[in-house]
Coordinates of C-alpha atoms in Angstrom, one line a residue:
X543 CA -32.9 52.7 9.2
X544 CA -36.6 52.8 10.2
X545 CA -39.3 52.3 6.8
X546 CA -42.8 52.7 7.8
X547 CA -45.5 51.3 5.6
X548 CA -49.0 51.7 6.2
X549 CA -49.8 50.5 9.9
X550 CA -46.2 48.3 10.6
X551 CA -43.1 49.6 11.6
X552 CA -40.1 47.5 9.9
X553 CA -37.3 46.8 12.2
X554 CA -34.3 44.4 11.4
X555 CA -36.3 42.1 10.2
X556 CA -38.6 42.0 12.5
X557 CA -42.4 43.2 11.7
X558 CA -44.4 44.5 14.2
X559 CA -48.1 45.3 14.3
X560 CA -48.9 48.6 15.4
X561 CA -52.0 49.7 16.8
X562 CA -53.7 47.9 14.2
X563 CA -57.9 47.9 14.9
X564 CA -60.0 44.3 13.9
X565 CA -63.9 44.1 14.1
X566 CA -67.1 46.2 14.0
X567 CA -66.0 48.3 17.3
X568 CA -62.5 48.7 16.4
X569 CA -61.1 47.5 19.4
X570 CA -57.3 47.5 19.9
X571 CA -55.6 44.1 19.6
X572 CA -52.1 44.3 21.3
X573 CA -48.9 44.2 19.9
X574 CA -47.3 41.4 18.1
X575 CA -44.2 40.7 16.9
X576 CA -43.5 38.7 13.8
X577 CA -40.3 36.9 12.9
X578 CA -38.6 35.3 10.7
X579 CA -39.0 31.8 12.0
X580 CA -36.6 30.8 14.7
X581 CA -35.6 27.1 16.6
X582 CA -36.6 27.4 20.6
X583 CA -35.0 24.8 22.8
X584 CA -37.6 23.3 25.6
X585 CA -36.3 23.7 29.3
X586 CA -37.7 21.1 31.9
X587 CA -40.7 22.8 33.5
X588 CA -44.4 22.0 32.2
X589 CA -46.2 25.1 31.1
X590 CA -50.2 25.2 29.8
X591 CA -50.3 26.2 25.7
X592 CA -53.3 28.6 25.0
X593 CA -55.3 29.5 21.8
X594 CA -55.2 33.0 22.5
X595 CA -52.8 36.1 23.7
X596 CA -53.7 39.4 24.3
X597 CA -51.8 42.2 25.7
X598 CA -54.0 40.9 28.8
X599 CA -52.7 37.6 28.7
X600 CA -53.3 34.3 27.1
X601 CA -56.5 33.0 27.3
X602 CA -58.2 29.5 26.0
X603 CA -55.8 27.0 27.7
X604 CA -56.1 23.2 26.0
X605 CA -53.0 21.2 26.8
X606 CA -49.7 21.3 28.0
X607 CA -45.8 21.4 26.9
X608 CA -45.2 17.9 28.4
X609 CA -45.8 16.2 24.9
X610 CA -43.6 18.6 23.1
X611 CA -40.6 18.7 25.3
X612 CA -38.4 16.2 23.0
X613 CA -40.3 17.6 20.1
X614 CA -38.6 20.5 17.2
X615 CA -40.0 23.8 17.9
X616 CA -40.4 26.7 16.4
X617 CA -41.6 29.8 16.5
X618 CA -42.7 33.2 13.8
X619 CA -44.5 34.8 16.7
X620 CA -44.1 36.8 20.0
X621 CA -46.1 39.1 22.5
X622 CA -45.3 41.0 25.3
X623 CA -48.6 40.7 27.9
X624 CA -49.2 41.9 31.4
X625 CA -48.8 38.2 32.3
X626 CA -45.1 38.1 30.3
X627 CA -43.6 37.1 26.9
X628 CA -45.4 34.9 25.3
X629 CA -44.8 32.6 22.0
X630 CA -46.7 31.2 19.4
X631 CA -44.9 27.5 18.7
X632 CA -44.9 25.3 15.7
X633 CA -44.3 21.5 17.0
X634 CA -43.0 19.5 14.3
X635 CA -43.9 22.2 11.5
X636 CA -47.5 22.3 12.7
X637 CA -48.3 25.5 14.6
X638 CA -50.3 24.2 17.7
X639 CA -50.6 28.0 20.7
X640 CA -49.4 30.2 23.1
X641 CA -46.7 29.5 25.6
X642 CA -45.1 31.5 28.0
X643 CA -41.5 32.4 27.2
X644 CA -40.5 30.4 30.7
X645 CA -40.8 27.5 29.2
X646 CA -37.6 27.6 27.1
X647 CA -33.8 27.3 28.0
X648 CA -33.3 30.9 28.5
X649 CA -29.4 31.6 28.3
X650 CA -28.3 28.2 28.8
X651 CA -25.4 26.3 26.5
X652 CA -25.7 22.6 26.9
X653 CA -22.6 20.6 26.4
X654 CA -21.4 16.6 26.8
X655 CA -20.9 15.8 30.4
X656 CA -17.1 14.5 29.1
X657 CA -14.6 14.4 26.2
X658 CA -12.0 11.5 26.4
X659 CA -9.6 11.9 23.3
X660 CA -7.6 8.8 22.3
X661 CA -3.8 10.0 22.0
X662 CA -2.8 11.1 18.3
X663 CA -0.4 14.3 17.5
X664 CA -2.0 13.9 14.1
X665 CA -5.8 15.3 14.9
X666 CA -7.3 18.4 16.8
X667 CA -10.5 18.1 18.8
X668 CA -12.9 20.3 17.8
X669 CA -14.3 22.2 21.3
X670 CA -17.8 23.3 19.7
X671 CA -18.2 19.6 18.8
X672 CA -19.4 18.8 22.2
X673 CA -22.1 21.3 21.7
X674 CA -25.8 20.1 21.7
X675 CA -27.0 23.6 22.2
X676 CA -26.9 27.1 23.1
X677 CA -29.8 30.0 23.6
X678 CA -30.1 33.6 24.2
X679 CA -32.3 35.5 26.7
X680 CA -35.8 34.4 24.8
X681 CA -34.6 30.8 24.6
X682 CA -33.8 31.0 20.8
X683 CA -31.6 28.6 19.4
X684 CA -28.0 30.2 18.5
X685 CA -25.7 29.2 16.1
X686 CA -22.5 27.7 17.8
X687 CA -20.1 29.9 15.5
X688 CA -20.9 32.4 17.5
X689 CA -20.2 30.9 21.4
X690 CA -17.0 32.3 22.6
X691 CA -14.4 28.9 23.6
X692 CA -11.3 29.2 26.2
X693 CA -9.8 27.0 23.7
X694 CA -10.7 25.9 20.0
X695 CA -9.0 23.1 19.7
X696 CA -7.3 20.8 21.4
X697 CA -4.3 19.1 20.2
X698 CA -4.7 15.3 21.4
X699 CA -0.7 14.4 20.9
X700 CA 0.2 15.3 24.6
X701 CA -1.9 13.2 27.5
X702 CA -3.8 15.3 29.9
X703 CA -6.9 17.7 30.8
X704 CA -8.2 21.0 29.7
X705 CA -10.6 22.4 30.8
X706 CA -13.0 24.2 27.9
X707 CA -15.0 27.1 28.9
X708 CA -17.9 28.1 26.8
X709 CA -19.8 31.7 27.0
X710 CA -22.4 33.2 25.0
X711 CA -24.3 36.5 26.9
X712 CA -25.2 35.2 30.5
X713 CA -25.0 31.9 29.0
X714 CA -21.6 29.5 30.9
X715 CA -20.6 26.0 30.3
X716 CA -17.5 23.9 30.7
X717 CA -16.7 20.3 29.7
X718 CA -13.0 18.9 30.9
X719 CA -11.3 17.2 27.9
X720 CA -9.1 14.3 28.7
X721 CA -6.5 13.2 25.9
X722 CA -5.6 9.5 27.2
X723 CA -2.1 8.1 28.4
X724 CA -1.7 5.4 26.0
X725 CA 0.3 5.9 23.1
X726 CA -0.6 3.0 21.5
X727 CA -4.1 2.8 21.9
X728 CA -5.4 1.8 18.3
X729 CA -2.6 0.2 17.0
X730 CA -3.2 -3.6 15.9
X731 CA -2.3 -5.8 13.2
X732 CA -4.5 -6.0 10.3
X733 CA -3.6 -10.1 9.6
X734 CA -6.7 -11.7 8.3
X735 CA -6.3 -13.5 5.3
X736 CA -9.5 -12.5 2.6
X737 CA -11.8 -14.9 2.2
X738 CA -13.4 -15.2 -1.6
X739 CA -15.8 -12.0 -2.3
X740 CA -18.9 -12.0 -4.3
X741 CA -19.1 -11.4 -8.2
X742 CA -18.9 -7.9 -8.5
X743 CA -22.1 -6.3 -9.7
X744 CA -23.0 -3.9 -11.8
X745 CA -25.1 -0.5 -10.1
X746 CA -25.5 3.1 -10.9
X747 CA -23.6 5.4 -9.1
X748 CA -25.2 8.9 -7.9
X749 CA -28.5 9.2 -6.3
X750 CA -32.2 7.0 -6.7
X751 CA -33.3 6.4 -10.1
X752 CA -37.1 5.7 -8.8
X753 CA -38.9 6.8 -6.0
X754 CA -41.8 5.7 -3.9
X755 CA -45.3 6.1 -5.2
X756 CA -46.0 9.4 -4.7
X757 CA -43.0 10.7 -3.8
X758 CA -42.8 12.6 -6.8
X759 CA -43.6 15.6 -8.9
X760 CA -45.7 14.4 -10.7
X761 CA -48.2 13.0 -7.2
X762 CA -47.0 16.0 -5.2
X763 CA -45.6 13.8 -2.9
X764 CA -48.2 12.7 -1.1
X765 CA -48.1 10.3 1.3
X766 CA -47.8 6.9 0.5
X767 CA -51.0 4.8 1.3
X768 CA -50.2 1.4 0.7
X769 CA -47.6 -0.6 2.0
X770 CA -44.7 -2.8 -0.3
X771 CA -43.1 -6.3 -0.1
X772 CA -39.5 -6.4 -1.7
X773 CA -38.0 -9.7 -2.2
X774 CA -34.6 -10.8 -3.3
X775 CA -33.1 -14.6 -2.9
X776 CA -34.9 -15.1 0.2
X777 CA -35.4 -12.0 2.2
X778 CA -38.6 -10.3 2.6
X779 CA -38.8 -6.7 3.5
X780 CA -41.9 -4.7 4.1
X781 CA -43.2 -1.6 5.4
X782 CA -42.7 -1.2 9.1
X783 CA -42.7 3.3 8.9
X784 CA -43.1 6.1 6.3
X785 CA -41.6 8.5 7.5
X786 CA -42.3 12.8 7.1
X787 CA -41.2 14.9 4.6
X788 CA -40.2 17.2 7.5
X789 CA -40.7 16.8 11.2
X790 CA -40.4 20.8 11.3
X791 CA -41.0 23.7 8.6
X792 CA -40.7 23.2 5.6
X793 CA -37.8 24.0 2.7
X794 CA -37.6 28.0 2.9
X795 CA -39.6 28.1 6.2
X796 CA -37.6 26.6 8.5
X797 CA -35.3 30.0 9.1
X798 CA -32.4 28.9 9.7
X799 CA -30.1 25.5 9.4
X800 CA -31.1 24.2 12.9
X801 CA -34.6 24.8 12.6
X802 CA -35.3 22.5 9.1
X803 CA -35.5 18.4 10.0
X804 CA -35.6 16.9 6.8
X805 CA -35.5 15.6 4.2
X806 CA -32.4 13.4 3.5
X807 CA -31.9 10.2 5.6
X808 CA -29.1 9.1 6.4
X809 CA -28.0 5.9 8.5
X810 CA -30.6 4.5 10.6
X811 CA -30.3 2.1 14.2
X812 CA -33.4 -0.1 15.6
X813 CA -33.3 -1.0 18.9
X814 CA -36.5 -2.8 20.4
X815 CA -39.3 -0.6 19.2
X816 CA -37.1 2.7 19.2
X817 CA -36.1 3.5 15.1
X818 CA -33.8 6.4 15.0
X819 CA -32.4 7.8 11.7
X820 CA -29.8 10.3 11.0
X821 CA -31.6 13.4 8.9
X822 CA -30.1 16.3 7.3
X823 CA -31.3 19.4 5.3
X824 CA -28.2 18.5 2.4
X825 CA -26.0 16.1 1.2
X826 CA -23.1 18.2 1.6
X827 CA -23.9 19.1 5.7
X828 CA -21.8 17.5 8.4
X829 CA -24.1 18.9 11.1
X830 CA -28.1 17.2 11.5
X831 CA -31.0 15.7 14.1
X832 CA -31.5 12.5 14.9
X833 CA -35.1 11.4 14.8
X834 CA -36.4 9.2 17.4
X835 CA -39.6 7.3 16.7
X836 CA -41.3 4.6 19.1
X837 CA -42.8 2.2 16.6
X838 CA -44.8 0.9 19.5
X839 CA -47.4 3.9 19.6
X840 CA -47.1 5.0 15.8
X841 CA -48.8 4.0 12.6
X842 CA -46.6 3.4 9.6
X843 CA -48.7 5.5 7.5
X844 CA -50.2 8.4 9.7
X845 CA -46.3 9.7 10.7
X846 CA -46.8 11.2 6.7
X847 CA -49.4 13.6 8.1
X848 CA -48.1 15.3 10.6
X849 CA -50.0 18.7 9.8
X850 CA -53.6 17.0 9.1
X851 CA -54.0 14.6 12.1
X852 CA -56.1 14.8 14.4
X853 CA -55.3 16.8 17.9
X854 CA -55.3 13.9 20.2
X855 CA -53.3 11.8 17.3
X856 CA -50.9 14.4 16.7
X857 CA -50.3 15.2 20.6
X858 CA -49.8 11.4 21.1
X859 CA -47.5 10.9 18.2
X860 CA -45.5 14.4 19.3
X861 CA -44.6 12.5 22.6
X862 CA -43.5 9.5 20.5
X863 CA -41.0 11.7 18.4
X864 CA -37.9 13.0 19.8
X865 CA -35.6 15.3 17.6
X866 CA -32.0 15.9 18.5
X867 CA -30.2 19.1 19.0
X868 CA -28.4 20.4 15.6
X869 CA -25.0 18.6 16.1
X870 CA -22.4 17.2 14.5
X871 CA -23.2 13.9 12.9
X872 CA -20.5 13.2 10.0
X873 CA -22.1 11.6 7.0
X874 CA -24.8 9.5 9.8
X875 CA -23.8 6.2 8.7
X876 CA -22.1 4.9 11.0
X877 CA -25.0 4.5 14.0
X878 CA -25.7 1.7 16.4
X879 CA -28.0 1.4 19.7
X880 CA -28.7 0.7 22.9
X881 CA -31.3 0.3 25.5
X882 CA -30.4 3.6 26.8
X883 CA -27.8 5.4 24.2
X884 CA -27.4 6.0 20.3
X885 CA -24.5 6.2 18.9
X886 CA -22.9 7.7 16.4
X887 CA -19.4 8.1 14.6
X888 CA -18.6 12.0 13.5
X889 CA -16.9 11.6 10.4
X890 CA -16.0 13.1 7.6
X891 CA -17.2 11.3 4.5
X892 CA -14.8 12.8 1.9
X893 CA -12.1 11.7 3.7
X894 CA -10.6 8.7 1.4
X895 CA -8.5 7.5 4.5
X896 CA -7.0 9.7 7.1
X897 CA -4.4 9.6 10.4
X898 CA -7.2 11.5 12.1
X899 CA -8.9 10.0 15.2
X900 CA -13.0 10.0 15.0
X901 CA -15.3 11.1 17.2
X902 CA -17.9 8.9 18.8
X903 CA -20.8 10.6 20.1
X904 CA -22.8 8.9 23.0
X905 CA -26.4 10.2 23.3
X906 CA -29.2 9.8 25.3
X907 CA -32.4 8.1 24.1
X908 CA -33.9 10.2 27.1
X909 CA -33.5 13.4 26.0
X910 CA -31.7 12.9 22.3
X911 CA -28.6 15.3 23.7
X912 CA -25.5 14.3 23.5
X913 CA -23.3 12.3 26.7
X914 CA -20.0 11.8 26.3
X915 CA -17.7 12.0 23.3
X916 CA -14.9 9.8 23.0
X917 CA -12.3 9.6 20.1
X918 CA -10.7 6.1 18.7
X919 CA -8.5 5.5 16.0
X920 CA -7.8 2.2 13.9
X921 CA -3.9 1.7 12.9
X922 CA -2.4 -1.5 11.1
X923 CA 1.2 -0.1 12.5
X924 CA 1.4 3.3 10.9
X925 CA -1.3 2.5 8.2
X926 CA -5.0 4.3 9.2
X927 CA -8.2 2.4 9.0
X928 CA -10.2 6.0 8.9
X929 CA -14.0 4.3 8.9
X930 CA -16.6 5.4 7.0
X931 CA -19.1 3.0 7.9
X932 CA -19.7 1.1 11.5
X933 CA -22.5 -0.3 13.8
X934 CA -22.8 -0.9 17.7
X935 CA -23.6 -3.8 19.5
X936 CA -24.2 -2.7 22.9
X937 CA -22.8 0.1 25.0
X938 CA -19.0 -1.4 24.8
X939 CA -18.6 -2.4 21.3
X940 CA -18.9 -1.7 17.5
X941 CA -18.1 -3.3 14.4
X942 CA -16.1 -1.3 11.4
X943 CA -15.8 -1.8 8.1
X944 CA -13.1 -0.5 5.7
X945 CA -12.3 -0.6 2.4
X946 CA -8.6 -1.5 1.5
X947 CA -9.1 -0.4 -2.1
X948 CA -4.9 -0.6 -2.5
X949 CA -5.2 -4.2 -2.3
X950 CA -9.3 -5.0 -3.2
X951 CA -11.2 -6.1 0.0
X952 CA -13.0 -5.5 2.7
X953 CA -11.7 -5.3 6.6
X954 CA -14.2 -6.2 9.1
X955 CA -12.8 -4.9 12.8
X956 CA -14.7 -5.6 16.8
X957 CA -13.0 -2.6 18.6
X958 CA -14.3 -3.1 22.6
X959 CA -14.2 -0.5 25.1
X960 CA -13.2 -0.6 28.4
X961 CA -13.6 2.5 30.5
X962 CA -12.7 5.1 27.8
X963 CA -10.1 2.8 25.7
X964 CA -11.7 1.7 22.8
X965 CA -9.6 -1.5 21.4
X966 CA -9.6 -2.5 17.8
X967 CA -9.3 -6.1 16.5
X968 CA -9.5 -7.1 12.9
X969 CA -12.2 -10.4 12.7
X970 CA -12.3 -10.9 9.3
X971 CA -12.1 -9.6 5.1
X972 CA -13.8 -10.3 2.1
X973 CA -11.8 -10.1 -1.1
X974 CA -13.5 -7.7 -4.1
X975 CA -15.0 -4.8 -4.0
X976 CA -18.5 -6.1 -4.2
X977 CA -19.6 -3.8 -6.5
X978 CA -17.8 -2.5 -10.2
X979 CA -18.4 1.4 -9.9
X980 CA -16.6 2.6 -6.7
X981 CA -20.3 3.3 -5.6
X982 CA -20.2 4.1 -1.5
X983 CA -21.2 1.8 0.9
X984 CA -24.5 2.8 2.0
X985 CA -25.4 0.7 5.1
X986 CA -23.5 -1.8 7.1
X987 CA -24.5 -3.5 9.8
X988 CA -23.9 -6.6 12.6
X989 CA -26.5 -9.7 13.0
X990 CA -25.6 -10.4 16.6
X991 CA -28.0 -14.0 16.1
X992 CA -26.1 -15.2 13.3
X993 CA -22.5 -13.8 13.9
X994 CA -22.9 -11.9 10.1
X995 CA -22.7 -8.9 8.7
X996 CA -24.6 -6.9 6.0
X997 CA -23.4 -4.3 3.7
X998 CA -25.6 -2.2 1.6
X999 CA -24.8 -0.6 -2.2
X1000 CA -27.8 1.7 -3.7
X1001 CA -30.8 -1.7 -3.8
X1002 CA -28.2 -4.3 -3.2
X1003 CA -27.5 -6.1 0.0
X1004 CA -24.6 -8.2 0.6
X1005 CA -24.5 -10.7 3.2
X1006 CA -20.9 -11.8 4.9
X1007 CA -19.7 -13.9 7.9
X1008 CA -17.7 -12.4 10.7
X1009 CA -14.6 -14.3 9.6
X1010 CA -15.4 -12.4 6.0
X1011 CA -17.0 -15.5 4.0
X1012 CA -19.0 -14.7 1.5
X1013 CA -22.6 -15.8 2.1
X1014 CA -25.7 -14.5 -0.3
X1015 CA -26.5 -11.1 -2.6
X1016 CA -29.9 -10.0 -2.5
X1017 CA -30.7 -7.6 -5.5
X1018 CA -34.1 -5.6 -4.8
X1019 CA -34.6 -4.2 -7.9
X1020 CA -36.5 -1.1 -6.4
X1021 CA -34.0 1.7 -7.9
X1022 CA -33.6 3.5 -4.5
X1023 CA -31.0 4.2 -2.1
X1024 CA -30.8 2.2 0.6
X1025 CA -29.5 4.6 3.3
X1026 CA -29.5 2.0 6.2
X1027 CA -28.9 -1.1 7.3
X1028 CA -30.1 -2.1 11.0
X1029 CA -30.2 -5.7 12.9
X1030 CA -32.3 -6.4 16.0
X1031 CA -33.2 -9.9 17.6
X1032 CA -33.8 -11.9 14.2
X1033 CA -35.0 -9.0 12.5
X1034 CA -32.9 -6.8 9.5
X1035 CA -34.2 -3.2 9.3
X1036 CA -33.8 -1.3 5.6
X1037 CA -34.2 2.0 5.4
X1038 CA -35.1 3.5 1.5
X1039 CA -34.8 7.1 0.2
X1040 CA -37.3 8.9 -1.5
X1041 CA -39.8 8.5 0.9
X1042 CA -37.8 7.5 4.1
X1043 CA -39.0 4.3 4.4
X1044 CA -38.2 1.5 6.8
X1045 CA -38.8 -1.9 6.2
X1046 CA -38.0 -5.4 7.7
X1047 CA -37.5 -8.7 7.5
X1048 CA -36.1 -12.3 8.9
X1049 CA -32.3 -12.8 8.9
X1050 CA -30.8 -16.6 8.7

């Protein structure tokens, strides 16, 4: 039903201006279209942005998409000009021109290149998992409930390959899915004896008790303008990145799920100067963006102002930010790095322990989309290893941790890959449960220098040997999550909620 009010005609949701007259001579300004805001997915073209658009055409042109191809964009307005559809688009939440509608995706799905399933009658792949993206006509972001699938799931107890169609509109896609040949791919024996654990420690259990600074109500979360030291029995941390609130619009703005980047961190991976953190709009949401920041070319204060730099800062530090597709990313801590690929395991985090395989995501730093998907599972024999937390050490291999709460220790497995077969080998466990509260782990993570891992609980860090010695607590005492834990060349990267902060320090 059509509701007219005054000079705009209300359509599904959709306002448009009318014939509506501006200035001392009344002359007509062309009709726009306002929206609700909506995600748009960049295609690969370069297109100039104007300040300006008319029903003539846009006028007033001042840059160009190239530094917002990786970037989140959004858009709340539209014309239709003699020169085509134009859009008005937000980059990062800040709203910066005019760009034709050629610039996005137009009716394109975007899918993994592969999915190799390791073979388990016990789990289902998941076909809109391999989804990064899909878009309609105007190159608007669409929810992936609503893609059509030649198959749903994919039962990964019988070896073989399907091949999975995807349609949405004009939109086609296919991905093959391979379940592999080897029955007993994942099986191993979980035969370390536990080295002596840590003194169990007493923590809170739930989310921060403090925050940063400002990031509060009572400093309107500001940004933070000064930098902090932690220490704790001989590591040093300090500020290396403050991150955004949002690196879109803002809570209630945003539109929809896909279009909102912010504001809860999850696990984070370092990787030279490339920092990339898993980000989600709830605690509760299995599906997120990984944020991609090159900490060469971007000042760990000025990231917090994303809306109030200046043009030429805010164009460089756009091209320095790359946001993911809305995908599937588990709970995001389970994330590693390489020169070329992040990586990340799509679990489920209220899974206690599970026969289900997991899904490893491979994605490209290039374009922050995902490559491949494989999935791997971790068996002592018949009893599941379903991980909650790992890390990566290269393109070939990652590091898992598990929790054998029946019998009070920690597992530490390698599992290598080889083509698609990922291998698992238990290298070591840690007797205890580090901490007295059942609190979740909340970072874990592989110092390739100095064969050791780390393992993070709310502002604790632990500090363990491959074999699973204990070697040092470090209590920070700063009453915030850690939701992080990175290692690269002799550095350890923590990553702090409330603001998203990264720090870093020396390992030994």
């Amino acid at each position: 039903m059509k509701k007219r009010f005054k000079n705009t005609l209300l359509v599904a949701g959709t306002i448009a201006a009318v014939g509506l007259f501006v200035g001392s001579n009344n002359s007509y300004i062309s009709a726009k279209s306002y929206h609700k805001a909506v995600t748009k997915i960049a295609g690969n073209g370069n297109y100039a942005v104007y300040r300006h658009a008319s029903k003539k055409g846009p006028s007033g042109k001042f840059t160009s998409t190239k530094y917002f191809k990786h970037a989140q964009i959004q858009s709340k307005k539209s014309i239709n000009t003699k020169k085509g559809k134009f859009w008005k688009i937000i980059v990062d939440g800040r709203t910066v021109g005019w760009v034709n509608q050629n610039f996005f995706a137009r009716n394109k799905i975007s899918v993994a290149n592969k999915v190799s399933l390791v073979q388990n009658n016990k789990y289902s792949f998941n076909t809109k998992d391999a989804i990064n993206y899909v878009t309609d006509s105007a190159g608007t972001a669409v929810d992936a409930s609503k893609v059509n699938v030649s198959k749903s799931k994919i039962n990964s107890g019988t070896p073989g390959k399907t091949t999975v169609n995807y349609s949405y509109g004009k939109a086609k896609a296919s991905v093959a899915v391979t379940v592999r040949s080897d029955k007993n791919e994942g099986i191993a024996r979980a035969n370390k004896t536990p080295k002596k654990g840590p003194k169990e420690v007493t923590t809170w259990k739930g989310s921060s008790k403090s925050s940063s600074r400002n990031w509060n109500a009572a400093h309107h979360y500001t940004p933070e303008t000064r930098s902090n030291t932690f220490r704790a029995n001989g590591l040093t941390l300090k500020t290396k990145l403050f991150q955004p609130r949002f690196v879109s619009l803002d809570y209630h703005k945003a539109g929809d799920k896909m279009g909102q980047v912010g504001v809860i961190p999850e696990g984070i991976t370092v990787h030279g100067s490339n920092f990339t953190v898993a980000v989600f709009n709830s605690s509760k949401a299995q599906n997120g963006h990984l944020v991609s920041y090159d900490l060469k070319h971007i000042n760990k204060f000025k990231a917090q102002n994303l809306l109030t730099l200046n043009w030429s800062t805010f164009k460089k530090y756009a091209s320095h930010i790359k946001v993911s597709p809305y995908v599937k990313l588990g709970h995001g801590q389970a994330i590693g790095s390489s020169s070329k690929y992040v990586y990340v395991i799509a679990n489920n985090n209220t899974s206690s322990n599970s026969d289900a395989s997991e899904e490893i995501l491979q994605i490209r730093k290039s374009d922050m989309k995902i490559n491949q998907i494989w999935t791997f599972r971790i068996s002592n024999y018949g009893n599941p290893r379903y991980i909650h937390n790992a890390t990566f050490a290269g393109d070939n291999t990652m590091y898992c941790l598990f929790h054998n709460g029946g019998h009070g220790y920690y597992e530490y497995w390698k599992v290598t890959r080889r083509g698609d077969t990922w291998t698992p080998v238990e290298v070591g466990a840690t007797k205890g449960n580090f901490v007295s509260n059942h609190s979740p782990v909340q970072g874990f993570t592989y110092d390739q220098k100095h064969s050791q891992f780390y393992v993070g609980f709310n502002d604790y860090i632990f500090k363990v040997d491959k074999d699973g010695t204990f070697k040092k607590t470090h209590h920070l005492n700063v009453r915030r999550e850690i939701e992080g834990l990175s290692s690269y060349g002799n550095k350890l990267y923590v990553e702090f909620a409330q603001r998203g902060e990264l720090t870093a320090g020396n390992t030994n």
